[in-house]
CSV table of C-alpha atoms in Angstrom, one decimal:
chain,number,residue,atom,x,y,z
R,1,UNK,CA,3.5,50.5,43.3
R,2,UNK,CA,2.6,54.2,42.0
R,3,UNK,CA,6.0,55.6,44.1
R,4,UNK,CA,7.8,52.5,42.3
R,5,UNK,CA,6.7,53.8,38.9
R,6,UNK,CA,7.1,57.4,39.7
R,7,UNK,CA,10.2,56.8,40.9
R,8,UNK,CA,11.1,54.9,37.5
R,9,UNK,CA,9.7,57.6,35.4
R,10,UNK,CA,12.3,60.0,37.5
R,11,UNK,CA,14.8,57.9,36.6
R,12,UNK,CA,13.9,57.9,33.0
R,13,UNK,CA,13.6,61.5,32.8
R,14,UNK,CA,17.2,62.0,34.6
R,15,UNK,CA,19.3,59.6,32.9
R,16,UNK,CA,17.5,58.5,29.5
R,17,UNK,CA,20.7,57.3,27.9
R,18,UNK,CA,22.0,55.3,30.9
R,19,UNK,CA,17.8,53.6,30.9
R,20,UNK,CA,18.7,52.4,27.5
R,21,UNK,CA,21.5,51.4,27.8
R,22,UNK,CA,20.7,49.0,31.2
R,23,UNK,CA,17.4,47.8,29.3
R,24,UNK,CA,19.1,47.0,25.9
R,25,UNK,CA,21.8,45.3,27.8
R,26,UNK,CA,19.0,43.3,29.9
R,27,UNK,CA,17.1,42.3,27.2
R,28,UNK,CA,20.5,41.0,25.0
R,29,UNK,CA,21.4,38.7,27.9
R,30,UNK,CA,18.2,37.3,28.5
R,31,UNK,CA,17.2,37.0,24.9
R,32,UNK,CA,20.7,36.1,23.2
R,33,UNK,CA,22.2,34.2,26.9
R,34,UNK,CA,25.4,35.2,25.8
R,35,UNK,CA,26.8,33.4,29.4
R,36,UNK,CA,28.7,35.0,32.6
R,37,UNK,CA,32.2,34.9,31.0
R,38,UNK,CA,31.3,36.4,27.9
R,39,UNK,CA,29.4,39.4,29.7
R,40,UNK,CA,33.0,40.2,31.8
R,41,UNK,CA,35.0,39.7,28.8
R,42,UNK,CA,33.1,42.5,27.3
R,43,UNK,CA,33.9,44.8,29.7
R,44,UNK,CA,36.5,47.4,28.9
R,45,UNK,CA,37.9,48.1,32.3
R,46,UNK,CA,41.1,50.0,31.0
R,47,UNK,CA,38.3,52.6,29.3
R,48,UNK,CA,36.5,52.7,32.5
R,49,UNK,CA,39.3,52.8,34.7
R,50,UNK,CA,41.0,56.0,33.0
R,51,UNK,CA,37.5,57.6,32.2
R,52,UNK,CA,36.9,57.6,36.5
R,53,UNK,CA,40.3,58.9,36.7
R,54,UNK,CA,40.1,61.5,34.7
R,55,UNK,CA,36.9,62.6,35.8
R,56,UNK,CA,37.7,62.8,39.4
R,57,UNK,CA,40.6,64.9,39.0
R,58,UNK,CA,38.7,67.5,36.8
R,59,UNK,CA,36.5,67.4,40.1
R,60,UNK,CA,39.7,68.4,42.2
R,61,UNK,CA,40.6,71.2,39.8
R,62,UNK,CA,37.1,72.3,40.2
R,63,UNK,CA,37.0,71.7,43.7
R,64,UNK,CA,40.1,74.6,43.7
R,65,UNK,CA,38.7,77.4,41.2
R,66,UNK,CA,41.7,76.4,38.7
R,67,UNK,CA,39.6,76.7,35.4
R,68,UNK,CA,37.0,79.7,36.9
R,69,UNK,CA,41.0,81.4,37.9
R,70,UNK,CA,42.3,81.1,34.8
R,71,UNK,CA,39.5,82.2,33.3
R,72,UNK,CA,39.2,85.3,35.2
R,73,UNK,CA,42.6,86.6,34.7
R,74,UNK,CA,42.4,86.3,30.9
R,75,UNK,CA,39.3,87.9,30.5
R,76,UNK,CA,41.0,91.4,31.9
R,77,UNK,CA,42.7,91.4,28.8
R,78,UNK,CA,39.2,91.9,26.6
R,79,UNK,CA,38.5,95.7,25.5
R,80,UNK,CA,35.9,95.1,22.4
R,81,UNK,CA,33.0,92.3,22.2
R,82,UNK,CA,35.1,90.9,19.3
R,83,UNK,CA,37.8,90.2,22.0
R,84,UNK,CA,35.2,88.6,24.4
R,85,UNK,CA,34.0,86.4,21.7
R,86,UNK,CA,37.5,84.8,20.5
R,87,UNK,CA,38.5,84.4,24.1
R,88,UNK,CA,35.5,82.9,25.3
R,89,UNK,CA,34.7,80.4,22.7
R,90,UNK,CA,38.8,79.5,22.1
R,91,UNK,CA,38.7,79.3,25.9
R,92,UNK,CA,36.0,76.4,25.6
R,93,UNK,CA,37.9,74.9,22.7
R,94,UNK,CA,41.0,74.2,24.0
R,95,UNK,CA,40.7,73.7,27.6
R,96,UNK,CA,37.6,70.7,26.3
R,97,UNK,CA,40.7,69.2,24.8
R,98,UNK,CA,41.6,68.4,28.7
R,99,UNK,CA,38.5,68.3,30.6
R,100,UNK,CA,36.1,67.4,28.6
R,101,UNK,CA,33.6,68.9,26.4
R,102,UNK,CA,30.3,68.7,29.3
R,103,UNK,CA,33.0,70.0,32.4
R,104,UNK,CA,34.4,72.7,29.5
R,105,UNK,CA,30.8,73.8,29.2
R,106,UNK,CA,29.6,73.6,32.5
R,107,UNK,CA,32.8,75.7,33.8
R,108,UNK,CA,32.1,78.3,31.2
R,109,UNK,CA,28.5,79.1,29.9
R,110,UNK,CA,27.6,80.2,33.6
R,111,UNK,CA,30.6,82.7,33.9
R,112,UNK,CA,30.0,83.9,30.1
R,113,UNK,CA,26.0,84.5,31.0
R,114,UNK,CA,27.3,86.0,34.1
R,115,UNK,CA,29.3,88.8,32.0
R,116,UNK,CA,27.1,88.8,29.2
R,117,UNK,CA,24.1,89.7,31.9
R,118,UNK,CA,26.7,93.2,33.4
R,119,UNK,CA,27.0,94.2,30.2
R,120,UNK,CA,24.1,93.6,29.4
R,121,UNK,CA,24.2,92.2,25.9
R,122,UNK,CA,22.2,88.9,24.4
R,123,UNK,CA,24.5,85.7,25.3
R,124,UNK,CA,22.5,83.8,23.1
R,125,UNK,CA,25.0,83.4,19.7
R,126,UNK,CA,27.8,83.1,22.2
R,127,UNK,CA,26.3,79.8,24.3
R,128,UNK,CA,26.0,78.3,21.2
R,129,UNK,CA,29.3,78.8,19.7
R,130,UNK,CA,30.8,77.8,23.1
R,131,UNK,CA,28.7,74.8,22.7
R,132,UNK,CA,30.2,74.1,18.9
R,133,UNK,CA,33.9,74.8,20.4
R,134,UNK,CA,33.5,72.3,23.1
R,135,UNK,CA,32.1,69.5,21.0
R,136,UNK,CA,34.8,70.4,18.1
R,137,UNK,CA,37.6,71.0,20.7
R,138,UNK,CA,37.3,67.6,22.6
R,139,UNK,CA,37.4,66.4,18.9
R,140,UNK,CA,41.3,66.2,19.2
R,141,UNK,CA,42.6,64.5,21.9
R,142,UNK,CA,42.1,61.0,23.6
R,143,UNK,CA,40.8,62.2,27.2
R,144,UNK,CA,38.6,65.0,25.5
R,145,UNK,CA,35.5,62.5,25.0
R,146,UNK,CA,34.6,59.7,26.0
R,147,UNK,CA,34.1,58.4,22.6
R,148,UNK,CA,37.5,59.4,22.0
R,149,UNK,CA,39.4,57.3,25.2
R,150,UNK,CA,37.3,54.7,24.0
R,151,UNK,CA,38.1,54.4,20.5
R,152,UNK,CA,41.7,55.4,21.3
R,153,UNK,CA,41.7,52.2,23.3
R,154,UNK,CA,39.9,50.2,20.8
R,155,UNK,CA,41.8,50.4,18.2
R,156,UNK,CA,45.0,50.5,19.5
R,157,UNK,CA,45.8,54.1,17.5
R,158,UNK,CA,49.3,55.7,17.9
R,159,UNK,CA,49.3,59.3,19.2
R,160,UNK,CA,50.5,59.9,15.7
R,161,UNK,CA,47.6,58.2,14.2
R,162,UNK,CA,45.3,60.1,16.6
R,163,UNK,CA,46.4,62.8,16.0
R,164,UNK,CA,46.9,62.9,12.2
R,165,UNK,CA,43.4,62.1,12.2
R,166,UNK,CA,41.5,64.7,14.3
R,167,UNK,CA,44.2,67.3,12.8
R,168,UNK,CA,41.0,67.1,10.0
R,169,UNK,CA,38.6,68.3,12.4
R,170,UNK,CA,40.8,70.7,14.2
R,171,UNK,CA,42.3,73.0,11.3
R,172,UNK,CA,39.2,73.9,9.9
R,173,UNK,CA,37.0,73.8,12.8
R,174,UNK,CA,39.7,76.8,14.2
R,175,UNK,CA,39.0,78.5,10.6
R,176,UNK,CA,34.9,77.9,10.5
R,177,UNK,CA,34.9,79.0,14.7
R,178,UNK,CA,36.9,82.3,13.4
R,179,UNK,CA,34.7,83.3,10.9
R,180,UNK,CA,31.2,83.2,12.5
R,181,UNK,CA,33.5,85.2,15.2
R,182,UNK,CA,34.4,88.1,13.0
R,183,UNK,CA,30.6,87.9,11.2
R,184,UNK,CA,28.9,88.2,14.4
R,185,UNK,CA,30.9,91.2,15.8
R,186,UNK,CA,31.5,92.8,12.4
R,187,UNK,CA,30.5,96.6,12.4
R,188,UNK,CA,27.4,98.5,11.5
R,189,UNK,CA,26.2,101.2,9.7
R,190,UNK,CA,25.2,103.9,12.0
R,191,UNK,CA,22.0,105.9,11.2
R,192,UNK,CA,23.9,109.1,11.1
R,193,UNK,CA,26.0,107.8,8.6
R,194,UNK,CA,29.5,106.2,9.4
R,195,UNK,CA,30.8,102.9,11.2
R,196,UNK,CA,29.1,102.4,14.7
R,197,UNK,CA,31.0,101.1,17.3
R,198,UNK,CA,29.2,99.1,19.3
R,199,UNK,CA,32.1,96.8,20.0
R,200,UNK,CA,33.7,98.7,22.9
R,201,UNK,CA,33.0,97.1,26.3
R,202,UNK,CA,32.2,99.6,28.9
R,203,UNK,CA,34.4,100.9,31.6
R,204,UNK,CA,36.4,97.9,33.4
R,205,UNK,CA,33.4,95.1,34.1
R,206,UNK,CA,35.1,92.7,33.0
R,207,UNK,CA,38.4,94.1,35.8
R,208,UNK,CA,35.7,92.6,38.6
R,209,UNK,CA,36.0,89.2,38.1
R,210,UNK,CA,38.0,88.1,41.7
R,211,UNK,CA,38.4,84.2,41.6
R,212,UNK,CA,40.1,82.9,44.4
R,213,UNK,CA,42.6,80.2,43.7
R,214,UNK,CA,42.5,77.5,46.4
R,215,UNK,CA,46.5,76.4,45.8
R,216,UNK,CA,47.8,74.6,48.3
R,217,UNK,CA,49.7,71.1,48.6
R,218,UNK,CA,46.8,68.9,47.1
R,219,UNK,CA,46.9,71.1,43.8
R,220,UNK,CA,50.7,69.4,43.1
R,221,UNK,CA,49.2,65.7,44.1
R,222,UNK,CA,46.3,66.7,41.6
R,223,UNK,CA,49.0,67.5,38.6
R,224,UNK,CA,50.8,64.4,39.5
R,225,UNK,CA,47.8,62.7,39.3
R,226,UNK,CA,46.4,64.0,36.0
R,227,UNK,CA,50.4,63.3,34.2
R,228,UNK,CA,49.5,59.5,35.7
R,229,UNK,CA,45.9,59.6,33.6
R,230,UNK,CA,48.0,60.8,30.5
R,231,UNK,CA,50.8,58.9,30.5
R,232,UNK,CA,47.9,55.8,31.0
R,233,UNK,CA,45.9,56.8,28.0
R,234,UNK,CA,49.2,56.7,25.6
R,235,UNK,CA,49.9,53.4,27.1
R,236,UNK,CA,52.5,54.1,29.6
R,237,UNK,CA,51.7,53.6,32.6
R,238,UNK,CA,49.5,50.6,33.6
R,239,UNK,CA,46.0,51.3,34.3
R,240,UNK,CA,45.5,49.5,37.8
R,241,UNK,CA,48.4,51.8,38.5
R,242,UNK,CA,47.2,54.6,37.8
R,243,UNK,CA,43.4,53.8,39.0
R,244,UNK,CA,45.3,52.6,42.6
R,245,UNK,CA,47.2,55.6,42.6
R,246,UNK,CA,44.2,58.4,41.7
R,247,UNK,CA,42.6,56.3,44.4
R,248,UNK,CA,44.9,56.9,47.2
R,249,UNK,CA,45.5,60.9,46.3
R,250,UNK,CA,42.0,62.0,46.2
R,251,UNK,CA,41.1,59.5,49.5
R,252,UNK,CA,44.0,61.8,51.1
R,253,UNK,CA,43.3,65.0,49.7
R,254,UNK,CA,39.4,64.6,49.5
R,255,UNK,CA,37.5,62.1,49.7
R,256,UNK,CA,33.9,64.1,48.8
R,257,UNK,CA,35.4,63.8,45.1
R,258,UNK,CA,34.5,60.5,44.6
R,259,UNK,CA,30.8,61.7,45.4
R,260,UNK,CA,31.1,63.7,42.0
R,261,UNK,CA,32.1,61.1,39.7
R,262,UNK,CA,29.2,60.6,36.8
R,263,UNK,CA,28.7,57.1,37.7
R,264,UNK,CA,25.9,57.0,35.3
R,265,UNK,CA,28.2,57.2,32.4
R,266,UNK,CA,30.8,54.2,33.5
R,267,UNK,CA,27.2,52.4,34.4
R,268,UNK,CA,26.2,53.5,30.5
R,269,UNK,CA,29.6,52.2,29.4
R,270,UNK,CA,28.8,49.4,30.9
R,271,UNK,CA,25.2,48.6,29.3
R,272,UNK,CA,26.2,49.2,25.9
R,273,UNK,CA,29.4,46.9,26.3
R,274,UNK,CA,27.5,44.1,26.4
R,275,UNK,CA,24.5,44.8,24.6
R,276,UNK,CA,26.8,45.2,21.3
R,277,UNK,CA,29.4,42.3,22.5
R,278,UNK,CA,26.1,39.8,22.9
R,279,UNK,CA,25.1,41.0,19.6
R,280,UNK,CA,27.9,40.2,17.4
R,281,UNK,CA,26.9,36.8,18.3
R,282,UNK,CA,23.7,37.2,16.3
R,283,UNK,CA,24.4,36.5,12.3
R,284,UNK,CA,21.4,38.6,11.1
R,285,UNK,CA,22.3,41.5,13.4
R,286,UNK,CA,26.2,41.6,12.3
R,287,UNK,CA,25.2,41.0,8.3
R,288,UNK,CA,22.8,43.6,8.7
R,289,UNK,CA,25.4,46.3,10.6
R,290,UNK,CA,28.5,45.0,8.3
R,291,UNK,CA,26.2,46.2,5.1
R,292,UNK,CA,26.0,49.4,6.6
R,293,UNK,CA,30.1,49.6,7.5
R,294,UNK,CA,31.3,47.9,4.1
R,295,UNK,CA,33.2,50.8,2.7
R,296,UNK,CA,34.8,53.4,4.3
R,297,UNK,CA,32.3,56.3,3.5
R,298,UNK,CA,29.4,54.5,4.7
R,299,UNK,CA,30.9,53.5,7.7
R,300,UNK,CA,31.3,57.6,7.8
R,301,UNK,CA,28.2,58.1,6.7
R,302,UNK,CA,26.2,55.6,9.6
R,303,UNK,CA,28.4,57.0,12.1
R,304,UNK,CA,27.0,60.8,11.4
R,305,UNK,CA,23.4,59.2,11.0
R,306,UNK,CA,23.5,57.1,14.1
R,307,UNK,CA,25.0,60.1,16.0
R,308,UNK,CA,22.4,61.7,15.3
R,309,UNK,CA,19.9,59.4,16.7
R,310,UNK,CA,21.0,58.1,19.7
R,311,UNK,CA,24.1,60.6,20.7
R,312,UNK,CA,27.9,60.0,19.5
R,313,UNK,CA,29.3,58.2,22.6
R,314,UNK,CA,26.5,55.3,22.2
R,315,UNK,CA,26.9,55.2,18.1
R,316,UNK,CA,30.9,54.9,18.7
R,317,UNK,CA,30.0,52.0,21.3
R,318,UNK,CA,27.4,50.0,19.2
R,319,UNK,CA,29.2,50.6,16.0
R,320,UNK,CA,33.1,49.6,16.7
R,321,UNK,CA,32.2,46.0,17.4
R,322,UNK,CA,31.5,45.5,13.5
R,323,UNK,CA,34.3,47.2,12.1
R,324,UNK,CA,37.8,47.6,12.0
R,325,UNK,CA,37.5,51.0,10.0
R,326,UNK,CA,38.7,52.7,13.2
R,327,UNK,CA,40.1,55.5,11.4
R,328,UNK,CA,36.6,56.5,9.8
R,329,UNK,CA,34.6,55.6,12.8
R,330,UNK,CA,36.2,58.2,14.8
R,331,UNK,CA,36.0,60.9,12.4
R,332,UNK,CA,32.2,59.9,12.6
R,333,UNK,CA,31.1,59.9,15.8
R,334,UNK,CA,33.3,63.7,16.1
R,335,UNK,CA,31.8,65.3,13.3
R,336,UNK,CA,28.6,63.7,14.2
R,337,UNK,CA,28.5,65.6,17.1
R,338,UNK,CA,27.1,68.6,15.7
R,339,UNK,CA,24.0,68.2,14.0
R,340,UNK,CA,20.6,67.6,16.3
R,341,UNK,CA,21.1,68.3,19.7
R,342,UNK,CA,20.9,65.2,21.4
R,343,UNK,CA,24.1,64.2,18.9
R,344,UNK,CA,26.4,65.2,21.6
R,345,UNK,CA,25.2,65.1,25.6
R,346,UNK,CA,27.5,68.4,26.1
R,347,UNK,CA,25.0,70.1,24.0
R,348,UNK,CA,22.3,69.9,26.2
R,349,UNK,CA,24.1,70.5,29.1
R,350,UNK,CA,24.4,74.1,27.8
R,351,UNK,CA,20.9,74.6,27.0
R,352,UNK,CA,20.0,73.8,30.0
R,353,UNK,CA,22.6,76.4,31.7
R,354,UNK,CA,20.9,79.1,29.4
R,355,UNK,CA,17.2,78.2,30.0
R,356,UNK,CA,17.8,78.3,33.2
R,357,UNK,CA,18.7,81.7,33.3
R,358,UNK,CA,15.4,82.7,31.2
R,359,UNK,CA,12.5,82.0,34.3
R,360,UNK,CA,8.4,83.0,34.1
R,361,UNK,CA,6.0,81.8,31.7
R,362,UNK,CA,6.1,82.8,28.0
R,363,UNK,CA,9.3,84.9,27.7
R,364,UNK,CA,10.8,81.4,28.6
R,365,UNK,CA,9.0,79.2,26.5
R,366,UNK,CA,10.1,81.7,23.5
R,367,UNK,CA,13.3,82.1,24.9
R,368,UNK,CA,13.9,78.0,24.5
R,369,UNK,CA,12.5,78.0,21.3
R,370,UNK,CA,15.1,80.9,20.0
R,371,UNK,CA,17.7,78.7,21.6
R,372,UNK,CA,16.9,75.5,19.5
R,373,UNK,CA,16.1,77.5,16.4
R,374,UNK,CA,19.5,79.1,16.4
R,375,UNK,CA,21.4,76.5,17.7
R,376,UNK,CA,19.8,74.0,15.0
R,377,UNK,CA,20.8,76.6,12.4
R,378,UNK,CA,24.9,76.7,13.6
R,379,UNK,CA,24.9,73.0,13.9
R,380,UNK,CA,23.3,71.5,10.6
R,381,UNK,CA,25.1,74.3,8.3
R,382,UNK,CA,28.2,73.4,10.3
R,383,UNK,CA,27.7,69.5,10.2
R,384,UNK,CA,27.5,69.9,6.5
R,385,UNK,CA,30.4,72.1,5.7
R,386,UNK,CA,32.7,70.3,8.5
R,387,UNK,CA,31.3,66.3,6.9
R,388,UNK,CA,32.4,67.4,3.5
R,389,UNK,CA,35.5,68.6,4.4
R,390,UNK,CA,36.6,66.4,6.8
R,391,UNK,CA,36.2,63.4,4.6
R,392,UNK,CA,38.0,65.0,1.6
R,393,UNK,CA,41.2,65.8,3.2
């Protein structure tokens, strides 16, 4: 019995989110009895379907170096810090418009920690605007979150819709990302009067980056496979298609990918799919919800809050069942993704990467606290400026 509850508390500990989400869903079906049928019906298996795609084939560029290649090559070109900066964190931004804002992280903090350690400057301003591109960059497309693919879904938005929408969030989160950029690297008074220039990266250490790229005739089955995923989320291709055909390239090419695959999150999908479906059929629960999504700036308003809370991919989950204010709801859940750091899960993947680098004692206990001070600091002035802005254009 004490393994079984040891073994529960690991559980807990490692996958908090996906916990909740089983439990809530376990208690709404035996409480509410919503019925078998009911519980399928609630199930979104296009979401799932192209969320397991596309996560698997990120794992097969992976498995090949293609993002640590790229990468590698572009960051020859940097000659100042300012340079390092705009490349790293624009790096993050765009490429979490593809592969998602937790792989964009998880590719990238540990090579920018890796350079930031040879030339031996603090990486600590740098993780955390990574962290802000990532969540701002997977902001504007469909497969970026999977908030996004599912709302996408949901709602049934055009590209154009889409797109006109998280244009909001993109333009000035570009502008805002740009700025802290050229404050943080601005130059300094030297003591001896003068500009210093401590901008200037040393010799060529950035020229010793080798990545290998592993190209070879799965990297062309991996492409074809990923245009499949897209053509899927904009609604061309079927998605039992597409799932039967990802299927058969990665059991050819490698099967060990489908060992990779965050099953947690399609099992979190899951929980919270029927735990808000067997809710909507309890009247006090949807009045109560509906009071809070009656006009469109309070259903922009409880998406932030709720974000907040219990992380953006659960508020977009629970909340889209009682409203058909798709348009503010997405906005929401995105810009709601800054703030605390448990708003977005991406977050804490990074400061986790950057703790771990900080080992022994006190200097990492201080360390951690630096990094949540600071990253608190970007996100709430950010989450304020971006909310404002966001819902006036």
């Amino acid at each position: 019995m004490k393994k079984l509850f040891e073994g529960l508390e690991n559980f807990i500990k490692k996958e908090p989110v996906l916990f909740a989400a089983l439990l809530l869903a376990v208690l709404a079906v035996c409480l509410i009895r919503p019925g078998l049928e009911l519980c399928i019906k609630a199930i979104d298996f296009r979401t799932l379907a192209i969320l397991f795609s596309l996560m698997i084939v990120i794992k097969a560029f992976q498995s090949q170096n293609f993002l640590d290649f790229i990468a590698a090559r572009l960051l020859r070109l940097c000659k100042t810090r300012r340079a390092l900066y705009f490349l790293l964190t624009y790096l993050v931004f765009f490429s979490s418009m593809f592969v998602t804002n937790d792989v964009a992280l998880l590719t990238f903090v540990p090579i920018t920690l890796l350079i930031f350690r040879r030339i031996e400057l603090p990486a600590l301003h740098i993780v955390v605007l990574e962290t802000l591109a990532a969540n701002l960059g997977s902001c504007i497309t469909p497969m970026g979150n999977p908030q996004n693919l599912y709302l996408f879904s949901y709602y049934g938005f055009s590209a154009l819709e889409f797109f006109a929408l998280t244009a909001k969030i993109a333009l000035p989160s570009l502008v805002i990302l740009s700025v802290i950029i050229i404050f943080l690297t601005r130059r300094k008074l030297a003591e001896h009067g003068g500009m210093a220039e401590p901008h200037e990266l040393s010799g060529n250490v950035l020229q010793t980056q080798v990545v290998r790229l592993k190209a070879d005739f799965r990297t062309a089955l991996y492409f074809a496979d990923f245009v499949v995923c897209l053509l899927t989320v904009f609604h061309v291709v079927n998605y039992l298609i597409m799932l039967a055909v990802t299927i058969v390239i990665m059991a050819i090419c490698n099967w060990h990918l489908f060992k990779k695959v965050d099953y947690s999150l399609l099992l979190t999908f899951v929980g919270f799919f029927i735990f808000t479906k067997s809710l909507s059929k309890v009247p006090a629960f949807t009045d109560f919800i509906n009071s809070l999504l009656s006009s469109p700036l309070k259903t922009y308003l409880t998406g932030i809050a709720a974000s907040q809370i219990i992380s953006n991919v659960p508020a977009a989950l629970l909340l889209s069942g009682f409203t058909d204010k798709g348009a503010m709801l997405l906005l929401a859940v995105n810009v709601g993704g800054l703030g605390t750091l448990i708003a977005s899960m991406a977050s804490v993947i990074s400061f986790k990467l950057y703790s771990a680098e900080r080992t022994g004692g006190e200097f990492a206990e201080s360390t951690g606290h630096s990094y949540f001070a600071v990253f608190t600091a970007y996100n709430l002035v950010l989450l304020v400026i971006l909310g404002f802005v966001v819902y006036l254009i």
